[in-house]
Structures are given as structure tokens and as C-alpha cells.
XYZ file of C-alpha atoms in Angstrom:
272
model
C 134.397 123.825 99.772
C 134.254 123.881 96.152
C 131.202 121.695 95.129
C 127.904 122.157 97.132
C 125.808 118.985 97.800
C 122.091 119.102 97.292
C 119.754 117.363 99.801
C 117.746 114.386 98.389
C 114.549 115.827 99.706
C 112.761 119.012 98.324
C 112.045 121.023 101.394
C 110.277 124.260 102.138
C 112.685 126.628 103.669
C 115.866 124.689 102.747
C 119.131 126.307 103.363
C 120.970 125.279 100.339
C 120.993 128.708 98.722
C 122.542 130.054 102.047
C 125.341 127.467 102.886
C 128.157 129.848 102.232
C 126.675 132.618 104.773
C 126.233 129.848 107.167
C 129.414 128.304 107.098
C 131.038 131.682 107.480
C 129.473 132.314 110.759
C 129.887 128.776 112.396
C 133.058 128.478 114.427
C 135.185 125.585 114.098
C 134.543 122.854 116.321
C 134.426 118.977 116.557
C 130.548 118.605 116.640
C 127.783 120.361 115.113
C 124.221 119.983 116.628
C 121.196 120.755 114.569
C 117.826 120.749 116.654
C 115.982 121.317 113.306
C 117.891 119.392 110.586
C 115.094 119.368 108.023
C 116.672 118.097 104.773
C 120.158 118.646 106.057
C 121.909 120.954 103.843
C 123.967 122.332 106.501
C 124.927 118.920 107.503
C 125.629 118.050 103.997
C 127.879 121.096 103.208
C 129.962 121.606 106.468
C 132.905 119.765 107.701
C 132.720 118.715 111.547
C 134.131 115.298 112.917
C 130.485 114.311 114.097
C 127.015 115.623 114.037
C 123.967 115.342 116.337
C 120.993 115.772 113.930
C 117.532 116.031 115.566
C 114.112 116.826 113.903
C 110.557 116.487 115.671
C 109.241 114.809 112.604
C 109.659 110.837 113.288
C 109.061 109.896 109.764
C 112.111 112.217 108.606
C 114.380 110.830 111.405
C 113.421 107.131 110.807
C 114.084 107.210 107.257
C 117.626 108.882 107.883
C 118.145 105.985 110.110
C 117.192 103.612 107.689
C 119.484 105.291 104.948
C 122.436 105.361 107.231
C 122.057 101.555 108.188
C 121.106 100.022 104.667
C 121.475 102.519 102.113
C 121.693 100.139 98.930
C 118.331 98.392 100.007
C 116.690 101.610 100.434
C 117.771 103.053 97.228
C 116.881 99.889 95.416
C 113.476 99.791 96.894
C 112.825 103.471 96.655
C 113.401 103.481 92.948
C 110.645 101.333 92.096
C 108.150 104.251 93.213
C 109.548 106.340 90.325
C 108.323 104.460 87.655
C 106.050 106.360 85.204
C 102.982 104.478 86.459
C 103.468 105.997 90.081
C 103.516 109.565 88.538
C 99.679 109.427 88.520
C 97.106 111.292 90.460
C 95.051 108.375 91.745
C 98.113 106.329 92.401
C 99.382 109.179 94.407
C 96.516 109.304 96.616
C 96.455 105.533 96.971
C 99.978 105.708 98.063
C 99.382 108.648 100.502
C 96.441 106.576 101.922
C 98.707 103.403 102.566
C 101.209 105.664 104.019
C 98.758 107.190 106.460
C 97.219 103.648 107.500
C 100.845 101.631 108.026
C 102.865 101.536 111.129
C 105.646 99.672 108.965
C 108.701 101.878 109.480
C 110.359 100.937 106.258
C 107.363 101.394 104.262
C 106.743 104.569 105.640
C 110.247 105.594 104.867
C 109.925 104.614 101.259
C 106.583 106.267 100.678
C 107.949 109.546 102.674
C 110.533 109.868 99.850
C 108.032 108.896 97.126
C 105.617 111.608 98.293
C 108.204 114.363 98.913
C 109.190 114.256 95.195
C 105.635 113.491 93.830
C 103.712 115.742 95.977
C 103.064 119.559 95.525
C 105.987 121.776 95.698
C 107.878 119.379 98.103
C 105.742 120.311 101.059
C 105.792 118.159 104.268
C 102.515 118.831 106.079
C 100.207 116.681 108.263
C 96.601 117.418 109.515
C 95.444 117.322 113.107
C 94.954 113.696 113.214
C 98.609 113.090 112.106
C 97.846 112.199 108.270
C 100.057 113.435 105.498
C 97.619 115.496 103.448
C 100.064 117.118 100.581
C 98.149 116.831 97.334
C 99.564 115.650 94.168
C 102.396 117.599 92.556
C 101.665 117.099 88.727
C 105.332 116.892 87.841
C 106.253 115.777 84.011
C 108.937 113.541 85.338
C 109.991 113.272 89.262
C 113.522 113.148 89.603
C 114.876 110.251 91.680
C 117.862 111.506 93.750
C 120.157 108.470 93.755
C 123.478 110.201 93.737
C 122.090 112.624 96.499
C 121.176 109.552 98.545
C 124.401 107.972 98.455
C 126.423 110.996 99.272
C 123.904 111.469 102.183
C 124.376 107.712 103.333
C 128.128 108.274 103.241
C 128.022 111.416 105.271
C 125.476 109.858 107.718
C 128.522 107.791 109.057
C 129.765 110.851 111.013
C 125.989 111.471 112.300
C 123.603 110.407 115.140
C 119.840 110.923 114.453
C 117.401 111.644 117.230
C 113.832 112.633 117.244
C 113.206 114.917 120.224
C 111.825 118.140 121.278
C 114.315 121.084 120.544
C 114.551 121.837 124.292
C 116.064 118.319 124.914
C 119.105 119.038 122.408
C 120.430 121.719 124.869
C 120.830 118.813 127.636
C 123.387 117.108 125.496
C 125.837 119.868 125.069
C 129.454 119.790 125.601
C 131.522 122.928 125.765
C 133.109 122.670 122.497
C 129.959 122.071 120.589
C 128.310 124.390 118.051
C 124.555 124.692 117.507
C 122.909 125.676 114.209
C 119.202 126.400 114.627
C 116.755 126.564 111.866
C 113.436 126.719 113.488
C 110.069 127.193 111.823
C 110.337 130.909 110.862
C 108.407 133.764 112.515
C 105.718 134.667 110.000
C 105.744 137.688 107.944
C 102.190 138.006 108.438
C 99.171 136.242 109.804
C 98.242 134.573 106.586
C 101.878 133.358 106.092
C 101.918 131.316 109.504
C 102.629 127.798 108.757
C 102.636 125.462 111.762
C 101.711 122.004 110.283
C 104.994 120.607 109.391
C 104.902 118.202 112.275
C 101.556 117.432 114.213
C 102.207 120.294 116.622
C 102.813 123.893 115.709
C 106.005 125.971 116.554
C 104.430 128.797 118.385
C 105.529 132.289 119.679
C 106.373 130.658 123.101
C 108.649 128.198 121.380
C 110.496 131.108 119.540
C 111.021 132.920 122.955
C 112.048 129.619 124.642
C 114.777 128.771 121.957
C 115.982 132.281 122.233
C 116.427 131.944 125.837
C 118.105 128.403 125.705
C 120.607 129.890 123.107
C 121.414 133.154 125.172
C 122.223 130.813 128.078
C 123.892 127.915 126.408
C 127.230 126.851 127.567
C 128.359 126.735 123.671
C 127.914 128.916 120.632
C 124.443 128.880 118.977
C 123.643 130.571 115.554
C 119.855 130.844 114.890
C 118.315 131.994 111.325
C 114.930 133.520 111.140
C 112.925 136.191 109.404
C 114.050 139.827 110.109
C 110.892 140.963 112.135
C 110.141 143.126 115.303
C 109.639 140.077 117.344
C 113.160 138.408 116.363
C 114.791 141.796 116.895
C 113.346 141.773 120.257
C 114.262 138.107 120.888
C 117.747 138.265 119.745
C 118.456 141.550 121.395
C 121.448 140.256 123.285
C 122.879 138.179 120.220
C 125.449 139.302 117.558
C 123.010 139.883 114.741
C 123.584 140.441 110.973
C 121.031 140.634 108.186
C 120.808 139.347 104.570
C 118.226 139.690 101.900
C 117.106 136.338 100.347
C 114.782 135.908 97.224
C 111.796 134.304 98.459
C 108.460 133.442 96.897
C 106.030 134.543 99.261
C 102.697 134.016 97.328
C 101.207 131.399 94.771
C 102.270 133.597 91.998
C 105.783 133.027 90.608
C 105.832 136.632 89.463
C 105.665 137.531 93.210
C 109.453 136.834 93.921
C 110.573 139.411 96.438
C 113.293 139.938 98.470
C 112.937 139.064 102.193
C 115.249 139.962 105.147
C 116.578 137.521 107.226
C 118.619 137.309 110.421
C 121.523 135.517 111.679
C 121.716 135.767 115.522
C 124.925 134.400 117.140
C 125.076 133.517 120.823
C 128.327 133.162 122.242
C 129.150 130.604 124.699
C 127.748 131.455 128.129
C 130.101 131.410 131.102
C 128.182 130.379 134.190
C 129.292 132.294 137.331
């Protein structure tokens, strides 16, 4: 692959910088399944015949479905929210209130992209009542990702988008599938625990369940996570290798440190 393709969304924990390392570890197959697709960097930078892409966030998945179905209309309508007048704190909070109040799927999709590009640090966060609560980002001129949207829409012709629990995806497997799992990472410290991406958190029991499902899967599973004592325990029966990744782990830009991450590869399980 000569040219890397960026996702049209800003995304905490996105895998754009690790595409080469991930692709090196994914075996060849016809279909890639991602239970935690996020912004889709692996999808956008891999070459499979088809994709089954899942996320627990319904706003994200509904937006992807709309872009696949009517990309030109979505792009033209979304561009409206990237006029200078919408890069305003009061307008942003007005739009956020509108997003939280409406059940119109198309309008939510447009505002989801708007808030992703105008909100603080590209975060995607909801409160306990399910309300999007990311503050205004104060950017000079938010970027409208038109070319990235066009590329996504074209690649999406190969994809099926679903919104289910990660456990459900393991029920769809064929013997020759490959799974890439990028779950919410095990926190490096108690203060780093971030579980409000969707309306429910991703707890230790979920990390344990995912590892067990991967270990007993009938096809190959690759998991990314932080390198911690817990993940080393969970992935003890996998083929593990480790890389150091530059990561901002505090609010200060000067606190950019190298963090160890693990790739755990579970080979296909052959039932007795």
C-alpha cells in the first residue's frame, strides 16, 4: 500500500499511525470483521473483498449507513455546518442541544460530523442519560473532510455496517474470516479510565470475555491493547508482540511519552 487514507472523523485512539504494523499481522482472507470499528482507519487501509464493521455507538453506525447510501447528498448537506458562522461557541452548544433532542437519524448524522470536527479534541462522549456532552473545541478553522468522505463512501460499497454488542460478532464468523479487535483500552492508571464513549462502559469483565472469545474463535483474531499486567494475563495463550507508541497521556502537550502496546494474535481454534 503506497498511500495511506485518513478517516473523515477525528478519533481518540485511532489507528492511522499503526496501519503498517496492523496490516503486517493480519493474515490474508476474504472478509475482515471489526467489532470496534471506530473511525475505520484499518478498514480504509486494508484490502479485503468484504467487511463486516460494527460499533456499539448507534450514531456512528447510522451515519456510516447514510454515507454509504447517499454520499453526495450527505456531503452537500454537511458542508453547510462548516461555514464560519457555525464555528462559534454559542452556536455549537445550540447545535449540541438540537442533536440531543432530535430523533431524526439523518439530522443526527449531520450534527455528529459537525460536533466531531468542532468539539474538543475530536472526542466522542455521552453522559449517563445518553446526551452528547463534549465541549466546544475553539479551532481557528475546522476542516471539512470532503475527500475523506468520498473515499469512505466508495470503500463502503464493500462493507456491511451493524450496531451490536461485540459478543454478537463472534456468532457471525465463517472459518476463513479474520477479526481485528480494537476495544477500549485497559487503562494505564485509575485516573486514565475512560468508559463513556457509548452509554455503557467497557469494563474488566468485557476485556476478559473478549479474550476468551478470541481464544476459542474458529478464525484468526488480532487484538490491540495497552501492555499491562492485566493484558499479559488475558493474552497469555496468544502470540504477543509489543511496540512503543507516542501518546499524549495528560492535558499538557509537553507530556508526550512512549507507551507500550500489545498485539495479541489468536490462531483459529479447531474444535475437537
